[in-house]
Amino acid sequence: DSGVTQTPKHLITATGQRVTLRCSPRSGDLSVYWYQQSLDQGLQFLIHYYNGEERAKGNILERFSAQQFPDLHSELNLSSLELGDSALYFCASSVEGLVFGELFFGEGSRLTVL
Amino acid sequence: DQQVKQNSPSLSVQEGRISILNCDYTNSMFDYFLWYKKYPAEGPTFLISISSIKDKNEDGRFTVFLNKSAKHLSLHIVPSQPGDSAVYFCALGNFNKFYFGSGTKLNVKP
């Protein structure tokens, strides 16, 4: 158990819909990262938040947005969903902004868009 | 934007032998290099790391090698055990973002 909690574990929805994925980082971790893993692909970096502020953006679509709340949990919002958005979405946390480099990952949220 | 490549999708090794997993990158500005291991239905877990100032780091059966001139990272597992069977991702990056490879599925046969 990494200490990072992601909900929901599984989500099935239709094209055009909007979903929110939630992540609770390990106790004490200030950084939250979101990654997308499509079928047979690597982990694509989406976005990094540190103590409520956006720190870095990767290949995140404009239809996607994220935020980190004062209690440090984070949400990833995916809107106008397309079939290609079907993927495993991972959240990871670390103590600081990768000074050491170790990320602790949740078990992921599997999104299926039909 | 494939800054990190793991060219071998899979690798099969006999128990007790050495497993060598490779990773190539294009961006010479990376500071940190890590390996993660992933079992089915679980998130990736950190395995071992190396910073750009070193060329080797050992932790038990796991050794990571960094060849900066060749922009190449490798993970050696010796001796390999059946419990090592998993998908291995290399991850490279800087302070705020890390890029992951597509993973190599290692199968260690008893």
Short mmCIF file of N, CA and C in Angstrom, two decimals, chain A residues 2 33 35 37 40-45 48 50 55-59 88 90 96-108, chain B residues 1-2 6 32 34 36 38 41-47 49-50 87 89-103:
data_model
loop_
_atom_site.label_atom_id
_atom_site.label_comp_id
_atom_site.label_asym_id
_atom_site.label_seq_id
_atom_site.Cartn_x
_atom_site.Cartn_y
_atom_site.Cartn_z
N SER A 2 0.77 2.04 -1.08
CA SER A 2 1.63 3.22 -1.22
C SER A 2 1.18 4.37 -0.34
N TYR A 33 1.06 14.43 -8.76
CA TYR A 33 1.28 14.32 -10.20
C TYR A 33 0.19 13.46 -10.79
N TYR A 35 -0.75 11.12 -14.23
CA TYR A 35 -0.23 10.45 -15.41
C TYR A 35 -1.36 9.68 -16.09
N GLN A 37 -2.05 6.45 -18.71
CA GLN A 37 -1.47 5.29 -19.38
C GLN A 37 -2.53 4.68 -20.30
N ASP A 40 -0.99 -0.27 -23.79
CA ASP A 40 0.35 -0.59 -24.26
C ASP A 40 1.26 0.63 -24.39
N GLN A 41 0.88 1.69 -23.73
CA GLN A 41 1.71 2.89 -23.77
C GLN A 41 2.38 3.09 -22.42
N GLY A 42 3.36 3.96 -22.42
CA GLY A 42 4.00 4.33 -21.17
C GLY A 42 3.14 5.30 -20.40
N LEU A 43 3.66 5.78 -19.32
CA LEU A 43 2.95 6.74 -18.50
C LEU A 43 3.20 8.14 -19.04
N GLN A 44 2.14 8.78 -19.49
CA GLN A 44 2.27 10.13 -20.04
C GLN A 44 2.02 11.15 -18.94
N PHE A 45 2.99 12.00 -18.73
CA PHE A 45 2.86 13.02 -17.70
C PHE A 45 1.81 14.05 -18.10
N HIS A 48 1.55 18.57 -12.71
CA HIS A 48 2.12 18.48 -11.38
C HIS A 48 1.66 19.67 -10.55
N TYR A 50 2.04 21.44 -6.61
CA TYR A 50 2.80 21.46 -5.37
C TYR A 50 2.13 22.43 -4.42
N ARG A 55 2.72 23.39 -10.96
CA ARG A 55 4.17 23.50 -11.10
C ARG A 55 4.64 23.20 -12.52
N ALA A 56 4.01 22.22 -13.15
CA ALA A 56 4.45 21.83 -14.49
C ALA A 56 3.30 21.17 -15.22
N LYS A 57 3.31 21.38 -16.53
CA LYS A 57 2.30 20.75 -17.39
C LYS A 57 3.00 19.89 -18.40
N GLY A 58 2.40 18.75 -18.68
CA GLY A 58 2.90 17.89 -19.74
C GLY A 58 1.94 17.91 -20.90
N ASN A 59 1.68 16.75 -21.45
CA ASN A 59 0.79 16.66 -22.62
C ASN A 59 -0.67 16.60 -22.20
N LEU A 88 -5.85 4.33 -18.22
CA LEU A 88 -5.65 4.23 -16.78
C LEU A 88 -5.02 5.55 -16.35
N PHE A 90 -3.22 7.57 -13.42
CA PHE A 90 -2.52 7.40 -12.15
C PHE A 90 -2.25 8.76 -11.51
N GLU A 96 8.34 16.52 -1.73
CA GLU A 96 8.57 17.84 -2.28
C GLU A 96 8.50 17.74 -3.80
N GLY A 97 8.94 18.76 -4.48
CA GLY A 97 8.88 18.76 -5.93
C GLY A 97 9.98 17.95 -6.55
N LEU A 98 10.05 16.69 -6.19
CA LEU A 98 11.00 15.76 -6.79
C LEU A 98 12.45 16.12 -6.46
N VAL A 99 12.72 16.60 -5.29
CA VAL A 99 14.10 16.82 -4.88
C VAL A 99 14.83 15.50 -4.84
N PHE A 100 14.15 14.46 -4.30
CA PHE A 100 14.76 13.14 -4.26
C PHE A 100 14.42 12.37 -5.53
N GLY A 101 13.19 12.42 -5.93
CA GLY A 101 12.82 11.76 -7.17
C GLY A 101 11.87 10.61 -7.04
N GLU A 102 11.53 10.25 -5.80
CA GLU A 102 10.66 9.10 -5.68
C GLU A 102 9.20 9.52 -5.67
N LEU A 103 8.44 8.95 -6.57
CA LEU A 103 7.00 9.16 -6.61
C LEU A 103 6.32 7.93 -6.05
N PHE A 104 5.26 8.14 -5.27
CA PHE A 104 4.46 7.04 -4.76
C PHE A 104 3.14 7.06 -5.53
N PHE A 105 2.84 5.98 -6.19
CA PHE A 105 1.68 5.92 -7.07
C PHE A 105 0.48 5.27 -6.40
N GLY A 106 -0.70 5.77 -6.76
CA GLY A 106 -1.93 5.09 -6.41
C GLY A 106 -2.17 3.92 -7.35
N GLU A 107 -3.27 3.22 -7.14
CA GLU A 107 -3.56 2.05 -7.96
C GLU A 107 -4.19 2.40 -9.30
N GLY A 108 -4.53 3.65 -9.47
CA GLY A 108 -5.06 4.10 -10.74
C GLY A 108 -6.57 4.09 -10.81
N ASP B 1 5.95 12.95 -28.53
CA ASP B 1 7.16 13.44 -27.87
C ASP B 1 7.78 12.29 -27.09
N GLN B 2 8.59 11.49 -27.80
CA GLN B 2 9.15 10.31 -27.16
C GLN B 2 10.55 10.61 -26.68
N GLN B 6 11.94 2.67 -24.36
CA GLN B 6 12.30 1.32 -23.96
C GLN B 6 11.96 0.45 -25.16
N TYR B 32 17.63 13.27 -12.99
CA TYR B 32 17.33 12.09 -12.19
C TYR B 32 16.81 10.97 -13.08
N LEU B 34 15.21 6.99 -12.83
CA LEU B 34 14.63 6.03 -11.90
C LEU B 34 14.09 4.82 -12.64
N TYR B 36 10.94 1.96 -12.12
CA TYR B 36 9.74 1.58 -11.40
C TYR B 36 9.32 0.20 -11.87
N LYS B 38 5.98 -2.53 -11.93
CA LYS B 38 4.52 -2.52 -11.87
C LYS B 38 3.97 -3.91 -12.04
N ALA B 41 -2.77 -4.61 -11.94
CA ALA B 41 -3.78 -4.06 -11.02
C ALA B 41 -3.17 -3.28 -9.85
N GLU B 42 -1.90 -2.89 -9.99
CA GLU B 42 -1.29 -2.05 -8.97
C GLU B 42 -0.64 -0.85 -9.64
N GLY B 43 -0.40 0.19 -8.85
CA GLY B 43 0.36 1.32 -9.38
C GLY B 43 1.83 0.99 -9.41
N PRO B 44 2.62 1.73 -10.20
CA PRO B 44 4.07 1.51 -10.23
C PRO B 44 4.68 1.76 -8.86
N THR B 45 5.69 1.01 -8.53
CA THR B 45 6.41 1.22 -7.27
C THR B 45 7.87 1.50 -7.57
N PHE B 46 8.42 2.40 -6.82
CA PHE B 46 9.80 2.81 -7.00
C PHE B 46 10.74 1.65 -6.70
N LEU B 47 11.76 1.52 -7.56
CA LEU B 47 12.71 0.43 -7.40
C LEU B 47 14.10 0.96 -7.03
N SER B 49 17.11 4.40 -8.10
CA SER B 49 17.34 5.63 -8.83
C SER B 49 18.83 5.93 -8.92
N ILE B 50 19.15 6.89 -9.78
CA ILE B 50 20.52 7.37 -9.91
C ILE B 50 20.47 8.82 -10.35
N VAL B 87 6.20 -5.49 -15.08
CA VAL B 87 6.55 -4.50 -16.10
C VAL B 87 7.46 -3.47 -15.45
N PHE B 89 9.39 0.17 -15.77
CA PHE B 89 9.41 1.45 -16.46
C PHE B 89 10.65 2.23 -16.03
N CYS B 90 11.33 2.82 -17.00
CA CYS B 90 12.35 3.80 -16.64
C CYS B 90 11.67 5.17 -16.62
N ALA B 91 12.16 6.04 -15.79
CA ALA B 91 11.61 7.39 -15.67
C ALA B 91 12.77 8.36 -15.56
N LEU B 92 12.71 9.42 -16.35
CA LEU B 92 13.78 10.40 -16.38
C LEU B 92 13.19 11.78 -16.27
N GLY B 93 13.89 12.66 -15.59
CA GLY B 93 13.32 13.99 -15.52
C GLY B 93 14.13 14.96 -14.71
N ASN B 94 13.48 16.07 -14.45
CA ASN B 94 14.05 17.15 -13.69
C ASN B 94 13.18 17.43 -12.48
N PHE B 95 13.25 18.64 -12.02
CA PHE B 95 12.64 18.95 -10.73
C PHE B 95 11.14 18.75 -10.70
N ASN B 96 10.48 19.12 -11.77
CA ASN B 96 9.02 19.17 -11.72
C ASN B 96 8.30 18.15 -12.57
N LYS B 97 8.98 17.50 -13.47
CA LYS B 97 8.28 16.54 -14.30
C LYS B 97 9.20 15.39 -14.65
N PHE B 98 8.57 14.24 -14.71
CA PHE B 98 9.29 13.04 -15.10
C PHE B 98 8.62 12.41 -16.29
N TYR B 99 9.43 11.88 -17.20
CA TYR B 99 8.94 11.20 -18.38
C TYR B 99 9.21 9.71 -18.24
N PHE B 100 8.20 8.94 -18.54
CA PHE B 100 8.31 7.50 -18.41
C PHE B 100 8.44 6.84 -19.78
N GLY B 101 9.16 5.74 -19.80
CA GLY B 101 9.20 4.92 -20.99
C GLY B 101 7.93 4.09 -21.09
N SER B 102 7.82 3.32 -22.16
CA SER B 102 6.60 2.53 -22.41
C SER B 102 6.61 1.21 -21.66
N GLY B 103 7.73 0.89 -21.02
CA GLY B 103 7.77 -0.31 -20.19
C GLY B 103 8.31 -1.53 -20.90
#
